Amino acid sequence: MTRIFNFSAGPAVLPQEVLKQAQEEMLDWRGSGMAVMEMSHRGPEYMAIQAAAEKDLRELLAIPANYKVLFLQGGATTQFAAIPMNLLRGKTTADYVNTGEWAKKAIKEAKLQCKVNIAASSEDKNFSYVPPQSVWQVSKDAAYVHVCTNETIGGVEFNWIPDTGDVPLVADMSSHLLSRPIDVGRYGLIYAGAQKNIGPAGLAIVIVRDDLLGQTLPGTPTMLDYKVQAEHESMFNTPPTYSIYIAGLTFQWLKRGGGLTAMEKHNIAKARLIYDLVDGGDFYRSPVAKFDRSRMNIPFTLHDEKLDDAFLNEAKQQGLIQLKGHRSVGGMRASIYNAMPLAGVTTLVDFMRDFEAKHR
Ligand code: PMP
């Protein structure tokens, strides 16, 4: 068996230990004689799996008791619509900070439900930074303020928490949830698609303060009503059982490794290796303002874009794949989620050094 180093933005690398455990438990989950995906979601075995997943996630993120944890379907994109439906609570305006491609998608979807005020935008500099809160222009009557705390395409990350007072702060953390400790209590709602740091695509996790629930827009589909989902413990219909099981294994893997503080250290060290190399010369360049650079998604360009194809081909020969940047940004992008081992990053950095020496 050969495992390559996969720098995909998502679906992305998962911990090998998790995949191996899933393989070992595939045909007979712990003496049950069944695969997890064959289990009734109402049976004791599966109920225990989901309860453990929630308990472990609560522990990892120190989620306060007045927050619900929901395991939902439709990825993060479905939440773009569900969030205004659930959180407008009789209001008609929501504030959004526009930091890039994913914020834009959330804004577009919210506009189907309400008036959107763009409180701040970094479009003036091609989404290469996070607008500081001092320039935000929030509306007086916003139902919530929405941010995308890690722009997967642009590689821009909030490393601070906005202070929105009594207005609930809502955050799309799809591409960095579980990469660092967070103060959940500062947010009204946190959500994330699973396919980066958590598990299989399709699953979305929503963490929401319970007093925000129960005032959905008329006409909200039952499946999108967070209160209904919370009352049914994410089992209003058949939940994505196998995805939740894999997410649970990932949570256990994180706990065994020392939790999110340990993971954050590891992620800082990995990201630094790449940024130091990029900043250390003029062959590579980062388009992102230093203070706002993501630890998870690292876009960079080559000084001569005519070398891009050679870079990608030679990288692939070294077992380094999915380094092509998103078409809206160009260049390269290395996504180095929790499960990307240090060896993957050092191999990449060594390759980048060799490539520079050969082509400069
Ligand atoms: N938000 C962010 C920040 C993302 O990176 C993604 C997916 N790449 C999404 C939302 C959409 O997630 P999904 O495809 O699970 O709907």
Tab-separated table of C-alpha atoms and ligand atoms in Angstrom:
chain	number	residue	atom	x	y	z
A	1	MET	CA	0.000	0.000	0.000
A	2	THR	CA	1.269	3.464	-0.862
A	3	ARG	CA	-0.259	6.588	0.667
A	4	ILE	CA	0.561	9.796	-1.131
A	5	PHE	CA	0.641	13.268	0.395
A	6	ASN	CA	-2.700	14.773	-0.531
A	7	PHE	CA	-2.916	18.566	-0.262
A	8	SER	CA	-6.534	18.747	-1.427
A	9	ALA	CA	-8.742	21.471	0.047
A	10	GLY	CA	-11.515	18.953	0.591
A	11	PRO	CA	-12.480	16.205	0.628
A	12	ALA	CA	-9.074	15.953	2.167
A	13	VAL	CA	-6.602	13.772	3.976
A	14	LEU	CA	-7.988	11.946	7.016
A	15	PRO	CA	-5.920	10.444	9.829
A	16	GLN	CA	-4.538	7.113	8.719
A	17	GLU	CA	-5.316	5.673	12.163
A	18	VAL	CA	-8.962	6.573	11.665
A	19	LEU	CA	-9.143	4.963	8.243
A	20	LYS	CA	-7.418	1.855	9.553
A	21	GLN	CA	-9.762	1.550	12.498
A	22	ALA	CA	-12.741	1.953	10.183
A	23	GLN	CA	-11.287	-0.770	7.983
A	24	GLU	CA	-10.786	-3.108	10.918
A	25	GLU	CA	-14.302	-2.490	12.182
A	26	MET	CA	-15.898	-2.574	8.753
A	27	LEU	CA	-17.452	-6.043	8.719
A	28	ASP	CA	-18.044	-6.525	12.421
A	29	TRP	CA	-18.272	-3.464	14.619
A	30	ARG	CA	-17.020	-4.546	18.027
A	31	GLY	CA	-18.684	-7.959	18.087
A	32	SER	CA	-22.042	-6.706	16.833
A	33	GLY	CA	-21.723	-8.800	13.662
A	34	MET	CA	-22.664	-5.730	11.612
A	35	ALA	CA	-21.013	-2.906	9.759
A	36	VAL	CA	-21.857	0.505	11.187
A	37	MET	CA	-23.624	1.427	7.967
A	38	GLU	CA	-25.873	-1.618	8.330
A	39	MET	CA	-27.083	-0.647	11.800
A	40	SER	CA	-30.498	0.754	12.577
A	41	HIS	CA	-30.024	4.341	13.628
A	42	ARG	CA	-32.412	3.646	16.501
A	43	GLY	CA	-30.530	0.560	17.685
A	44	PRO	CA	-28.392	0.642	20.840
A	45	GLU	CA	-25.090	0.209	18.977
A	46	TYR	CA	-25.523	3.171	16.666
A	47	MET	CA	-27.132	5.344	19.360
A	48	ALA	CA	-24.007	4.768	21.461
A	49	ILE	CA	-21.744	5.726	18.540
A	50	GLN	CA	-23.532	9.020	17.945
A	51	ALA	CA	-23.765	9.854	21.648
A	52	ALA	CA	-20.026	9.247	22.039
A	53	ALA	CA	-19.278	11.423	18.997
A	54	GLU	CA	-21.261	14.297	20.484
A	55	LYS	CA	-19.701	13.845	23.920
A	56	ASP	CA	-16.173	13.818	22.484
A	57	LEU	CA	-16.826	16.885	20.322
A	58	ARG	CA	-18.226	18.724	23.343
A	59	GLU	CA	-15.129	17.822	25.299
A	60	LEU	CA	-12.682	18.814	22.550
A	61	LEU	CA	-14.253	22.232	22.022
A	62	ALA	CA	-15.392	22.720	25.639
A	63	ILE	CA	-18.891	23.432	24.334
A	64	PRO	CA	-21.043	25.046	27.041
A	65	ALA	CA	-24.162	23.147	28.138
A	66	ASN	CA	-26.531	25.754	26.646
A	67	TYR	CA	-25.347	24.940	23.130
A	68	LYS	CA	-26.870	22.239	20.940
A	69	VAL	CA	-24.674	20.095	18.742
A	70	LEU	CA	-26.331	19.006	15.517
A	71	PHE	CA	-25.105	16.481	12.965
A	72	LEU	CA	-26.828	17.472	9.742
A	73	GLN	CA	-26.797	16.746	6.025
A	74	GLY	CA	-26.324	18.826	2.919
A	75	GLY	CA	-22.876	20.117	3.831
A	76	ALA	CA	-22.110	23.654	4.864
A	77	THR	CA	-23.914	24.993	1.793
A	78	THR	CA	-27.312	23.939	3.117
A	79	GLN	CA	-26.560	25.902	6.289
A	80	PHE	CA	-26.050	29.047	4.174
A	81	ALA	CA	-29.848	28.940	3.715
A	82	ALA	CA	-30.811	27.413	7.038
A	83	ILE	CA	-29.005	30.079	9.070
A	84	PRO	CA	-31.192	33.034	8.027
A	85	MET	CA	-34.272	30.814	8.199
A	86	ASN	CA	-33.498	30.003	11.826
A	87	LEU	CA	-31.758	33.100	13.112
A	88	LEU	CA	-33.645	36.064	11.647
A	89	ARG	CA	-36.142	35.663	14.519
A	90	GLY	CA	-38.564	38.268	13.247
A	91	LYS	CA	-35.867	40.626	11.965
A	92	THR	CA	-35.291	41.379	8.312
A	93	THR	CA	-31.581	42.220	8.082
A	94	ALA	CA	-28.384	40.292	8.656
A	95	ASP	CA	-24.803	41.584	8.565
A	96	TYR	CA	-22.173	39.705	6.565
A	97	VAL	CA	-18.441	40.276	6.334
A	98	ASN	CA	-17.213	39.530	2.833
A	99	THR	CA	-13.785	37.935	2.964
A	100	GLY	CA	-13.867	35.846	-0.203
A	101	GLU	CA	-15.439	33.084	-2.216
A	102	TRP	CA	-17.119	31.270	0.663
A	103	ALA	CA	-18.420	34.394	2.348
A	104	LYS	CA	-19.842	35.399	-1.044
A	105	LYS	CA	-21.700	32.136	-1.370
A	106	ALA	CA	-23.168	32.533	2.107
A	107	ILE	CA	-24.223	36.100	1.239
A	108	LYS	CA	-25.869	35.051	-2.017
A	109	GLU	CA	-27.935	32.422	-0.262
A	110	ALA	CA	-28.894	34.709	2.634
A	111	LYS	CA	-30.162	37.275	0.131
A	112	LEU	CA	-32.887	34.816	-0.803
A	113	GLN	CA	-34.233	35.166	2.744
A	114	CYS	CA	-33.464	38.672	3.957
A	115	LYS	CA	-31.772	41.997	3.444
A	116	VAL	CA	-28.022	41.567	3.671
A	117	ASN	CA	-25.819	44.397	4.862
A	118	ILE	CA	-22.174	43.931	3.890
A	119	ALA	CA	-20.593	45.169	7.095
A	120	ALA	CA	-17.096	45.000	5.613
A	121	SER	CA	-15.343	43.582	2.584
A	122	SER	CA	-11.777	42.860	1.513
A	123	GLU	CA	-12.700	42.785	-2.155
A	124	ASP	CA	-10.660	45.969	-2.717
A	125	LYS	CA	-7.482	43.905	-2.338
A	126	ASN	CA	-8.655	40.693	-3.948
A	127	PHE	CA	-9.705	39.211	-0.598
A	128	SER	CA	-6.165	39.040	0.702
A	129	TYR	CA	-6.890	40.143	4.268
A	130	VAL	CA	-9.484	40.199	7.049
A	131	PRO	CA	-11.070	43.645	7.459
A	132	PRO	CA	-10.347	44.804	11.031
A	133	GLN	CA	-13.397	45.368	13.148
A	134	SER	CA	-12.641	49.092	13.356
A	135	VAL	CA	-13.878	49.482	9.752
A	136	TRP	CA	-17.005	47.336	10.032
A	137	GLN	CA	-20.279	49.130	9.506
A	138	VAL	CA	-22.865	47.015	11.221
A	139	SER	CA	-26.544	47.727	10.930
A	140	LYS	CA	-28.542	48.759	13.968
A	141	ASP	CA	-31.060	45.978	13.715
A	142	ALA	CA	-29.093	43.014	12.378
A	143	ALA	CA	-30.364	39.614	13.473
A	144	TYR	CA	-26.788	38.293	13.441
A	145	VAL	CA	-23.326	38.973	12.054
A	146	HIS	CA	-21.880	36.308	9.763
A	147	VAL	CA	-18.185	35.683	9.166
A	148	CYS	CA	-16.260	32.976	7.360
A	149	THR	CA	-13.375	32.469	9.758
A	150	ASN	CA	-11.194	30.564	7.304
A	151	GLU	CA	-11.514	31.218	3.589
A	152	THR	CA	-10.494	27.910	2.070
A	153	ILE	CA	-9.795	29.359	-1.370
A	154	GLY	CA	-8.158	32.649	-0.427
A	155	GLY	CA	-6.213	31.255	2.535
A	156	VAL	CA	-7.337	34.049	4.858
A	157	GLU	CA	-8.036	33.199	8.498
A	158	PHE	CA	-9.444	35.144	11.430
A	159	ASN	CA	-7.053	34.746	14.318
A	160	TRP	CA	-9.234	36.928	16.531
A	161	ILE	CA	-12.882	36.842	17.541
A	162	PRO	CA	-15.065	39.791	16.550
A	163	ASP	CA	-16.996	41.436	19.343
A	164	THR	CA	-20.582	41.869	18.207
A	165	GLY	CA	-22.077	42.635	21.598
A	166	ASP	CA	-25.593	41.280	21.930
A	167	VAL	CA	-25.877	40.487	18.232
A	168	PRO	CA	-25.141	36.791	17.729
A	169	LEU	CA	-21.919	36.068	15.880
A	170	VAL	CA	-22.278	33.297	13.289
A	171	ALA	CA	-19.198	31.625	11.861
A	172	ASP	CA	-18.537	29.321	8.938
A	173	MET	CA	-15.578	27.363	10.293
A	174	SER	CA	-15.701	24.642	7.644
A	175	SER	CA	-12.002	24.613	6.914
A	176	HIS	CA	-10.507	25.188	10.350
A	177	LEU	CA	-12.880	23.835	12.986
A	178	LEU	CA	-10.871	21.546	15.306
A	179	SER	CA	-7.541	22.957	14.120
A	180	ARG	CA	-7.229	25.134	17.252
A	181	PRO	CA	-9.089	25.720	20.498
A	182	ILE	CA	-11.968	28.198	20.206
A	183	ASP	CA	-14.114	30.024	22.713
A	184	VAL	CA	-17.500	28.658	21.649
A	185	GLY	CA	-19.322	30.918	24.113
A	186	ARG	CA	-18.396	33.955	22.021
A	187	TYR	CA	-20.474	32.692	19.106
A	188	GLY	CA	-24.202	32.331	18.582
A	189	LEU	CA	-23.711	29.650	15.966
A	190	ILE	CA	-20.737	27.809	14.506
A	191	TYR	CA	-21.004	25.520	11.521
A	192	ALA	CA	-18.743	23.430	9.352
A	193	GLY	CA	-18.834	20.936	6.528
A	194	ALA	CA	-17.011	17.800	7.616
A	195	GLN	CA	-14.761	17.040	4.674
A	196	LYS	CA	-11.649	18.854	5.873
A	197	ASN	CA	-10.814	18.163	9.502
A	198	ILE	CA	-13.676	15.884	10.488
A	199	GLY	CA	-14.773	13.132	8.119
A	200	PRO	CA	-16.698	12.340	4.932
A	201	ALA	CA	-18.312	15.048	2.789
A	202	GLY	CA	-22.032	15.658	3.159
A	203	LEU	CA	-22.083	15.825	6.938
A	204	ALA	CA	-22.301	19.266	8.516
A	205	ILE	CA	-21.876	20.118	12.167
A	206	VAL	CA	-23.841	22.976	13.722
A	207	ILE	CA	-23.182	24.232	17.240
A	208	VAL	CA	-25.880	26.692	18.267
A	209	ARG	CA	-26.850	28.537	21.432
A	210	ASP	CA	-30.218	27.197	22.460
A	211	ASP	CA	-31.970	30.515	23.099
A	212	LEU	CA	-31.645	31.318	19.365
A	213	LEU	CA	-33.855	28.408	18.366
A	214	GLY	CA	-37.591	28.162	17.868
A	215	GLN	CA	-38.375	31.224	15.764
A	216	THR	CA	-37.913	29.963	12.226
A	217	LEU	CA	-39.181	31.836	9.201
A	218	PRO	CA	-42.617	30.670	8.102
A	219	GLY	CA	-42.233	28.021	5.435
A	220	THR	CA	-38.890	26.714	6.716
A	221	PRO	CA	-38.621	23.051	5.717
A	222	THR	CA	-38.714	20.818	8.777
A	223	MET	CA	-35.315	19.324	7.940
A	224	LEU	CA	-33.773	22.799	8.122
A	225	ASP	CA	-35.368	23.712	11.430
A	226	TYR	CA	-32.557	23.514	13.987
A	227	LYS	CA	-34.989	23.301	16.893
A	228	VAL	CA	-36.670	20.250	15.409
A	229	GLN	CA	-33.268	18.693	14.738
A	230	ALA	CA	-32.172	19.444	18.298
A	231	GLU	CA	-35.352	17.952	19.766
A	232	HIS	CA	-34.775	14.810	17.723
A	233	GLU	CA	-31.057	14.640	18.525
A	234	SER	CA	-30.259	15.034	14.819
A	235	MET	CA	-32.470	12.028	14.048
A	236	PHE	CA	-35.537	13.678	12.614
A	237	ASN	CA	-34.870	11.417	9.657
A	238	THR	CA	-32.177	8.801	9.135
A	239	PRO	CA	-28.916	10.601	9.890
A	240	PRO	CA	-25.730	10.057	7.857
A	241	THR	CA	-24.717	7.314	10.248
A	242	TYR	CA	-21.446	6.232	8.684
A	243	SER	CA	-20.184	9.795	8.357
A	244	ILE	CA	-21.007	10.488	12.002
A	245	TYR	CA	-19.189	7.291	12.991
A	246	ILE	CA	-16.038	8.394	11.094
A	247	ALA	CA	-16.309	11.877	12.620
A	248	GLY	CA	-16.468	10.187	16.034
A	249	LEU	CA	-13.276	8.237	15.289
A	250	THR	CA	-11.581	11.499	14.295
A	251	PHE	CA	-12.668	13.113	17.575
A	252	GLN	CA	-11.167	10.174	19.493
A	253	TRP	CA	-7.966	10.476	17.477
A	254	LEU	CA	-7.748	14.161	18.405
A	255	LYS	CA	-8.322	13.387	22.072
A	256	ARG	CA	-5.614	10.696	22.067
A	257	GLY	CA	-3.228	13.223	20.552
A	258	GLY	CA	-3.728	15.724	23.364
A	259	GLY	CA	-6.759	17.675	22.111
A	260	LEU	CA	-6.886	20.964	20.278
A	261	THR	CA	-4.062	22.709	22.111
A	262	ALA	CA	-1.649	20.027	20.944
A	263	MET	CA	-3.164	20.081	17.471
A	264	GLU	CA	-2.799	23.837	17.241
A	265	LYS	CA	0.926	23.610	18.071
A	266	HIS	CA	1.375	20.996	15.391
A	267	ASN	CA	-0.517	23.142	12.868
A	268	ILE	CA	1.484	26.276	13.674
A	269	ALA	CA	4.727	24.353	13.172
A	270	LYS	CA	3.586	22.904	9.834
A	271	ALA	CA	2.330	26.209	8.439
A	272	ARG	CA	5.473	28.040	9.528
A	273	LEU	CA	7.666	25.698	7.471
A	274	ILE	CA	5.861	26.689	4.283
A	275	TYR	CA	5.473	30.408	5.014
A	276	ASP	CA	9.129	30.702	6.043
A	277	LEU	CA	10.221	29.197	2.773
A	278	VAL	CA	7.837	31.380	0.749
A	279	ASP	CA	8.937	34.556	2.562
A	280	GLY	CA	12.597	33.602	2.524
A	281	GLY	CA	13.184	34.443	-1.133
A	282	ASP	CA	11.583	35.867	-4.227
A	283	PHE	CA	10.848	32.655	-6.094
A	284	TYR	CA	7.567	32.004	-4.258
A	285	ARG	CA	5.078	34.545	-3.038
A	286	SER	CA	2.102	34.567	-0.701
A	287	PRO	CA	-0.803	36.787	-1.783
A	288	VAL	CA	-2.167	37.046	1.775
A	289	ALA	CA	-1.413	39.750	4.362
A	290	LYS	CA	0.950	38.238	6.942
A	291	PHE	CA	-1.281	38.706	9.953
A	292	ASP	CA	-4.259	37.025	8.285
A	293	ARG	CA	-2.624	33.966	6.797
A	294	SER	CA	-4.377	30.645	7.199
A	295	ARG	CA	-2.701	27.729	8.904
A	296	MET	CA	-4.874	25.333	6.973
A	297	ASN	CA	-4.912	26.555	3.360
A	298	ILE	CA	-1.753	28.110	2.029
A	299	PRO	CA	-1.968	29.684	-1.406
A	300	PHE	CA	1.286	30.716	-3.057
A	301	THR	CA	2.426	31.718	-6.508
A	302	LEU	CA	5.620	31.062	-8.421
A	303	HIS	CA	7.528	34.111	-9.625
A	304	ASP	CA	6.968	32.933	-13.178
A	305	GLU	CA	3.580	31.374	-13.801
A	306	LYS	CA	4.953	29.600	-16.864
A	307	LEU	CA	6.552	27.221	-14.354
A	308	ASP	CA	3.212	26.237	-12.786
A	309	ASP	CA	2.696	23.106	-14.885
A	310	ALA	CA	6.260	21.921	-14.320
A	311	PHE	CA	5.816	22.492	-10.573
A	312	LEU	CA	2.640	20.432	-10.456
A	313	ASN	CA	4.065	17.627	-12.606
A	314	GLU	CA	7.297	17.350	-10.694
A	315	ALA	CA	5.434	17.516	-7.375
A	316	LYS	CA	3.219	14.673	-8.482
A	317	GLN	CA	6.251	12.547	-9.302
A	318	GLN	CA	7.317	13.020	-5.663
A	319	GLY	CA	3.912	11.848	-4.414
A	320	LEU	CA	2.669	15.374	-3.646
A	321	ILE	CA	-0.757	15.904	-5.174
A	322	GLN	CA	-3.627	18.407	-5.381
A	323	LEU	CA	-1.412	21.466	-5.156
A	324	LYS	CA	-3.079	23.435	-7.927
A	325	GLY	CA	-4.599	26.655	-6.648
A	326	HIS	CA	-8.250	27.476	-7.117
A	327	ARG	CA	-8.978	28.990	-10.512
A	328	SER	CA	-10.084	32.287	-8.935
A	329	VAL	CA	-6.694	32.786	-7.265
A	330	GLY	CA	-4.308	30.875	-9.554
A	331	GLY	CA	-0.915	29.553	-8.555
A	332	MET	CA	-0.700	26.834	-5.950
A	333	ARG	CA	-2.467	25.986	-2.750
A	334	ALA	CA	-1.308	23.559	-0.088
A	335	SER	CA	-4.083	22.526	2.271
A	336	ILE	CA	-2.479	21.115	5.377
A	337	TYR	CA	-5.314	20.027	7.624
A	338	ASN	CA	-4.876	18.302	10.982
A	339	ALA	CA	-4.298	14.914	9.384
A	340	MET	CA	-1.496	16.086	7.094
A	341	PRO	CA	1.592	14.648	8.775
A	342	LEU	CA	4.669	16.781	9.359
A	343	ALA	CA	6.475	14.476	6.915
A	344	GLY	CA	4.078	15.630	4.187
A	345	VAL	CA	4.957	19.244	4.806
A	346	THR	CA	8.712	18.665	5.043
A	347	THR	CA	8.583	16.654	1.817
A	348	LEU	CA	6.741	19.527	0.159
A	349	VAL	CA	9.159	22.144	1.456
A	350	ASP	CA	12.175	20.075	0.363
A	351	PHE	CA	10.604	19.689	-3.046
A	352	MET	CA	9.942	23.439	-3.287
A	353	ARG	CA	13.575	24.165	-2.431
A	354	ASP	CA	14.847	21.710	-5.022
A	355	PHE	CA	12.435	23.055	-7.616
A	356	GLU	CA	13.631	26.588	-7.011
A	357	ALA	CA	17.289	25.564	-7.291
A	358	LYS	CA	16.559	23.817	-10.571
A	359	HIS	CA	14.395	26.481	-12.183
A	360	ARG	CA	15.512	29.813	-10.860
B	1	PMP	N1	-17.602	27.024	3.554
B	1	PMP	C1	-16.282	26.830	3.389
B	1	PMP	C2	-15.324	27.745	4.088
B	1	PMP	C3	-15.823	25.800	2.570
B	1	PMP	O1	-14.508	25.611	2.396
B	1	PMP	C4	-16.756	24.942	1.940
B	1	PMP	C5	-16.335	23.791	1.064
B	1	PMP	N2	-15.114	23.815	0.512
B	1	PMP	C6	-18.114	25.203	2.130
B	1	PMP	C7	-18.497	26.242	2.953
B	1	PMP	C8	-19.147	24.370	1.457
B	1	PMP	O2	-19.171	23.119	2.019
B	1	PMP	P1	-20.038	21.945	1.400
B	1	PMP	O3	-19.415	21.600	0.091
B	1	PMP	O4	-19.910	20.889	2.439
B	1	PMP	O5	-21.419	22.432	1.245
